[in-house]
Short mmCIF file of C-alpha atoms in Angstrom, two decimals:
data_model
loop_
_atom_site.label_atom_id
_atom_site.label_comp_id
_atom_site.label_asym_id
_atom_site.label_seq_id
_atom_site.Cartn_x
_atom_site.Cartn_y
_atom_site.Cartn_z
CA UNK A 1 137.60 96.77 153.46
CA UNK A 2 136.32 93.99 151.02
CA UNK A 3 133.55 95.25 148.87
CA UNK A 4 130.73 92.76 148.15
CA UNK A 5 129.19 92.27 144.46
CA UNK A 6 126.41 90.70 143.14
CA UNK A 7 127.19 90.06 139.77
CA UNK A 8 123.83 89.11 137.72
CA UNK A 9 124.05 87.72 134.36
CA UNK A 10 122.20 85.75 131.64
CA UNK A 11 124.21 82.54 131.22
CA UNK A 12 126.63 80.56 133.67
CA UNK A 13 130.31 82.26 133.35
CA UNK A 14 132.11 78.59 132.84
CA UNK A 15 133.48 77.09 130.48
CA UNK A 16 134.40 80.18 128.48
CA UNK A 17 133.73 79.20 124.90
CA UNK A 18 131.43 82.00 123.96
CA UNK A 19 131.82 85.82 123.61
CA UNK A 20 129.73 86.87 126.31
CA UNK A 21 131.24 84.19 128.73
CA UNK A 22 134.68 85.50 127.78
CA UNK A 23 134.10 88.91 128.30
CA UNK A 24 132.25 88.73 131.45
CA UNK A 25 135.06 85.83 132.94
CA UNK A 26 137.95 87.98 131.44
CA UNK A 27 136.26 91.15 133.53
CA UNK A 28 135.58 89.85 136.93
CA UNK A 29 138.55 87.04 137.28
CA UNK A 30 141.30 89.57 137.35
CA UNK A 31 139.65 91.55 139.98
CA UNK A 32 138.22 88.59 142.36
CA UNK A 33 141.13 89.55 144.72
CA UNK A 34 140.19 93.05 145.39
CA UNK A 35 136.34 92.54 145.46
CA UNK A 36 134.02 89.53 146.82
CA UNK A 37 132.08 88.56 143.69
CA UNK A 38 128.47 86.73 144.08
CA UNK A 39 127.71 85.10 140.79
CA UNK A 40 123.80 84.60 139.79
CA UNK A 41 122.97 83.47 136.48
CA UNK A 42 120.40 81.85 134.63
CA UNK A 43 121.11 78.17 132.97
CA UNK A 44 119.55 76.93 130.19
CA UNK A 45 119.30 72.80 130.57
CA UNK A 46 122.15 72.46 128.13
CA UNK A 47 124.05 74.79 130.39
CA UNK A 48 123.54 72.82 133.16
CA UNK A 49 124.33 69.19 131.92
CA UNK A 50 127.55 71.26 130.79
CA UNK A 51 128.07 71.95 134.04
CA UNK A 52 127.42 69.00 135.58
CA UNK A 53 129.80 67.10 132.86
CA UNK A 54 132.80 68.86 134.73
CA UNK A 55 131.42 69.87 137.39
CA UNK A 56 134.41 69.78 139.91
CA UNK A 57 136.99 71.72 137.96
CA UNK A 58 134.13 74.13 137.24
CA UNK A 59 133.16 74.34 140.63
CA UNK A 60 136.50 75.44 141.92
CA UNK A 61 137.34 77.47 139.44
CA UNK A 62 134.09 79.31 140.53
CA UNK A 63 135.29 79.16 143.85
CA UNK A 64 138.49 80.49 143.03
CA UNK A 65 136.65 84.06 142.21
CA UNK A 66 133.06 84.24 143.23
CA UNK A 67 131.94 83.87 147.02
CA UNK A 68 128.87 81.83 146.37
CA UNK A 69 127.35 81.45 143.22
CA UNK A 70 123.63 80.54 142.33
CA UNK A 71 122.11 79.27 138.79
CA UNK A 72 118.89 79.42 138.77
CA UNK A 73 116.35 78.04 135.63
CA UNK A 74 116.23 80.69 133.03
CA UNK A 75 112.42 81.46 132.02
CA UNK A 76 111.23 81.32 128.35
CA UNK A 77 111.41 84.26 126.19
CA UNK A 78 108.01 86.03 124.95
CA UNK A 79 108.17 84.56 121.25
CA UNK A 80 108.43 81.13 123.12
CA UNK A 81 105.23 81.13 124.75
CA UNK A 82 101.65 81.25 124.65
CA UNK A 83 99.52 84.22 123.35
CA UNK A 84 98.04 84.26 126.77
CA UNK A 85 101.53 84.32 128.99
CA UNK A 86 103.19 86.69 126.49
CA UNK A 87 99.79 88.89 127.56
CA UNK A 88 101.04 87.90 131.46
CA UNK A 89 104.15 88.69 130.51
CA UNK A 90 104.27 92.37 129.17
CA UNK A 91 101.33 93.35 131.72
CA UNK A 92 103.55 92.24 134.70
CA UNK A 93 106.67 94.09 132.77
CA UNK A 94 104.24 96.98 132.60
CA UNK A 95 103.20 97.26 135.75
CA UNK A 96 106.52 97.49 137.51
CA UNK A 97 107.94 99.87 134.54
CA UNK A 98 109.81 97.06 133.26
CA UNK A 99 111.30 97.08 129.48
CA UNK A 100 108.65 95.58 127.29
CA UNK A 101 111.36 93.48 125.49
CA UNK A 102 111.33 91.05 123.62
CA UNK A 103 113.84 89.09 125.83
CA UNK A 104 113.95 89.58 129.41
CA UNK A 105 115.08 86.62 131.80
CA UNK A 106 112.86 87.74 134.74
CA UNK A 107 112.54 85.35 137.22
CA UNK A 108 110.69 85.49 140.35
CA UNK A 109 112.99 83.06 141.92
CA UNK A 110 116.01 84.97 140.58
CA UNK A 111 115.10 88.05 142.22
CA UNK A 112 114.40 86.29 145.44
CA UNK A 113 118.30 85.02 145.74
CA UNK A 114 119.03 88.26 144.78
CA UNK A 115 117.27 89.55 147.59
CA UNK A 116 118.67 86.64 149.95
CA UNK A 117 122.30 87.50 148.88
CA UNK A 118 121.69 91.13 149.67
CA UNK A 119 120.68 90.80 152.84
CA UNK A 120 123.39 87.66 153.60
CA UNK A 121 126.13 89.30 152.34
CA UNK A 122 125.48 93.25 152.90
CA UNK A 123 126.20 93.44 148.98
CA UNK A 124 127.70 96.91 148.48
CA UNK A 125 126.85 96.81 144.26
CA UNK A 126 124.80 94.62 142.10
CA UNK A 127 126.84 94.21 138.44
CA UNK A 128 123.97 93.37 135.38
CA UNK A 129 125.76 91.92 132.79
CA UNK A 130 123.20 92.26 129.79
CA UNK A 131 120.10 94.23 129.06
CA UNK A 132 117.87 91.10 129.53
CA UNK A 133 118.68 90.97 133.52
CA UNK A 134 118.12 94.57 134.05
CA UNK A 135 114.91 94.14 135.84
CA UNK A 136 117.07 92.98 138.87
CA UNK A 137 117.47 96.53 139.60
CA UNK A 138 113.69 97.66 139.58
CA UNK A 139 113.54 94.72 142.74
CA UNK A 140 116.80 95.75 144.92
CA UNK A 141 116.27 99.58 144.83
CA UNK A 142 118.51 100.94 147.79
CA UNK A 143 121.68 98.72 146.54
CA UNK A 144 123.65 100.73 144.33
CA UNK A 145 123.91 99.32 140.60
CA UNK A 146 125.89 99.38 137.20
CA UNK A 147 124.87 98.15 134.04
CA UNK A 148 127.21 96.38 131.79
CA UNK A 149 126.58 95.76 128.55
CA UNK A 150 128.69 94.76 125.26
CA UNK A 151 125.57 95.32 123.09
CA UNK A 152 124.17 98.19 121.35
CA UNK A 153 120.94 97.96 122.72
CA UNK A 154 122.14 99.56 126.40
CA UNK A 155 122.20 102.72 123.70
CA UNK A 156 118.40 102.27 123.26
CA UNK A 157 116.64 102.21 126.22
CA UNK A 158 116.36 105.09 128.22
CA UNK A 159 115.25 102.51 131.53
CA UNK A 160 118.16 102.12 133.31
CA UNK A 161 118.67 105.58 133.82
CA UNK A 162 115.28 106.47 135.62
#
């Protein structure tokens, strides 16, 4: 039997010329034949027009590991906005005993393809690739999930573990 994964991460996987891209690629590619990977990352408008600059070889060499895979806008950081909607901001983190970071991607639309996916594709595991997604798990409690994370900070916060 074919396990399912959601694999949720902070930037889109292709082309692979950063570290984090490498590492997570170099992970997941070798192992796309034993497990059905579902790819949802943010994208950055750079990111995109990257993607859309080759976006046929990128697009099946998505194909060639991930099931389906989803980009979705990635929201401004605190220091980027407002005094007001970095108020919003670590309130709503707050009230669903989120990290108060200083960088976290949540997206209300990203959790809501998360939830789709779940539900589409019976997703045995949800993979978080970087501290800054981990509020994915506080949204899709009764789906198993791992953390992965190539920075020291996963040492730091005690949140993933509760």
């Amino acid at each position: 039997m074919t396990r399912d994964i959601l694999l949720v991460t902070t930037t889109p996987l292709l082309p692979t010329d950063s570290g984090g891209r490498i590492y997570t690629w170099g992970t997941t590619a070798p192992l796309a034949d034993r497990y059905r990977y579902h790819l949802l990352a943010t994208a950055t408008p750079a990111e995109r027009t990257q993607f859309e600059a080759d976006r046929d070889r990128l697009d099946a060499e998505y194909r060639r590991v991930f099931a389906t895979y989803a980009f979705v806008d990635r929201p401004p950081i605190p220091a980027d906005l407002p005094r007001r909607e970095v108020l919003r901001h670590l309130l709503f983190h707050a009230r669903h005993g989120l990290p108060l970071m200083d960088v976290s991607y949540y997206s209300p639309l990203l959790v809501a393809l998360a939830r789709e996916l779940v539900a589409a594709h019976d997703i045995d595991l949800v993979e978080v690739d970087h501290l800054q997604m981990a509020f994915v798990r506080r949204f899709l409690p009764d789906v198993p999930a791992i953390l992965v994370n190539h920075n020291l900070e996963s040492e730091l916060h005690p949140f993933w573990m509760t």
